[in-house]
Amino acid sequence: QFRLADPSRLLHHEEPIWADGRIVGSITSGMYGHRIDGSLGMGYVQGEIANAQRLGAGGFEIEIAWERIPTTAQLEPFYDPRSLRVRA
């Protein structure tokens, strides 16, 4: 999963995912997450990049209209499925 640093930019599909100066994957679907006020996307990255340690380290960008936008990548969902934040 990916969340853009700029919530005003929207993801749709097939946007390239960049890391280390090269394309390492693409977004398969995108949407705006109203509950977390962010632009979200699901995508695939190449095998050597796709490990939890690398995803947590950052350094990913997603290209939208020839501009690379910094993004956060993670394996866990961005929303709170057990409503722990609501109950806090």
CSV table of C-alpha atoms in Angstrom, one decimal:
chain,number,residue,atom,x,y,z
A,1,GLN,CA,0.0,0.0,0.0
A,2,PHE,CA,1.1,3.5,-0.7
A,3,ARG,CA,0.1,6.9,0.7
A,4,LEU,CA,1.2,10.1,-1.1
A,5,ALA,CA,2.8,12.8,0.9
A,6,ASP,CA,0.6,15.3,-1.0
A,7,PRO,CA,-3.1,14.5,-0.3
A,8,SER,CA,-4.3,16.8,-3.1
A,9,ARG,CA,-2.8,14.5,-5.8
A,10,LEU,CA,-4.9,11.5,-6.8
A,11,LEU,CA,-3.8,8.0,-7.9
A,12,HIS,CA,-5.8,6.1,-10.5
A,13,HIS,CA,-3.8,3.1,-11.9
A,14,GLU,CA,-0.6,2.3,-13.8
A,15,GLU,CA,1.4,5.1,-12.2
A,16,PRO,CA,5.0,4.1,-12.0
A,17,ILE,CA,6.6,3.5,-8.6
A,18,TRP,CA,10.2,4.7,-8.3
A,19,ALA,CA,13.0,3.7,-5.9
A,20,ASP,CA,16.8,4.3,-6.2
A,21,GLY,CA,16.3,6.2,-9.4
A,22,ARG,CA,14.5,3.5,-11.3
A,23,ILE,CA,11.0,2.2,-11.9
A,24,VAL,CA,10.4,-0.8,-9.6
A,25,GLY,CA,6.7,-1.3,-9.9
A,26,SER,CA,3.3,0.3,-10.6
A,27,ILE,CA,0.1,1.2,-9.0
A,28,THR,CA,-2.8,-1.1,-9.7
A,29,SER,CA,-5.6,1.0,-8.2
A,30,GLY,CA,-6.0,4.3,-6.4
A,31,MET,CA,-8.5,6.1,-4.3
A,32,TYR,CA,-8.9,8.9,-1.8
A,33,GLY,CA,-9.1,7.8,1.9
A,34,HIS,CA,-11.5,10.2,3.5
A,35,ARG,CA,-11.0,8.8,7.0
A,36,ILE,CA,-7.3,9.3,6.9
A,37,ASP,CA,-7.3,12.4,4.6
A,38,GLY,CA,-4.9,11.0,2.1
A,39,SER,CA,-4.4,9.7,-1.4
A,40,LEU,CA,-3.9,5.9,-1.3
A,41,GLY,CA,-2.9,3.3,-3.9
A,42,MET,CA,-2.3,-0.4,-4.1
A,43,GLY,CA,0.6,-1.6,-6.2
A,44,TYR,CA,3.3,-4.1,-6.9
A,45,VAL,CA,7.0,-3.7,-6.6
A,46,GLN,CA,9.8,-6.0,-7.8
A,47,GLY,CA,10.9,-8.9,-5.6
A,48,GLU,CA,14.2,-7.6,-4.3
A,49,ILE,CA,12.4,-4.4,-3.2
A,50,ALA,CA,9.4,-6.0,-1.7
A,51,ASN,CA,10.4,-6.8,1.9
A,52,ALA,CA,9.1,-5.3,5.1
A,53,GLN,CA,12.5,-3.7,6.0
A,54,ARG,CA,12.9,-2.0,2.7
A,55,LEU,CA,9.2,-0.8,2.6
A,56,GLY,CA,9.6,0.7,6.1
A,57,ALA,CA,12.8,2.5,5.1
A,58,GLY,CA,11.0,4.7,2.6
A,59,GLY,CA,12.6,6.3,-0.5
A,60,PHE,CA,9.7,5.5,-2.8
A,61,GLU,CA,8.1,8.0,-5.2
A,62,ILE,CA,5.1,7.7,-7.4
A,63,GLU,CA,5.1,9.5,-10.8
A,64,ILE,CA,1.9,11.4,-11.6
A,65,ALA,CA,1.9,13.5,-14.8
A,66,TRP,CA,5.8,13.4,-15.1
A,67,GLU,CA,6.2,14.6,-11.5
A,68,ARG,CA,7.5,12.3,-8.7
A,69,ILE,CA,5.6,12.5,-5.4
A,70,PRO,CA,7.2,11.1,-2.2
A,71,THR,CA,5.2,8.3,-0.7
A,72,THR,CA,4.9,6.1,2.3
A,73,ALA,CA,4.8,2.4,1.7
A,74,GLN,CA,3.7,-0.2,4.2
A,75,LEU,CA,2.3,-3.7,4.4
A,76,GLU,CA,-0.3,-3.0,7.2
A,77,PRO,CA,-3.5,-1.1,6.3
A,78,PHE,CA,-3.5,2.7,6.7
A,79,TYR,CA,-7.0,2.6,8.3
A,80,ASP,CA,-7.7,1.3,11.8
A,81,PRO,CA,-9.6,-2.0,11.3
A,82,ARG,CA,-10.1,-2.7,15.0
A,83,SER,CA,-11.2,0.9,15.8
A,84,LEU,CA,-8.5,1.3,18.4
A,85,ARG,CA,-7.9,5.0,17.5
A,86,VAL,CA,-11.6,5.7,17.9
A,87,ARG,CA,-11.7,4.1,21.3
A,88,ALA,CA,-8.6,5.8,22.6
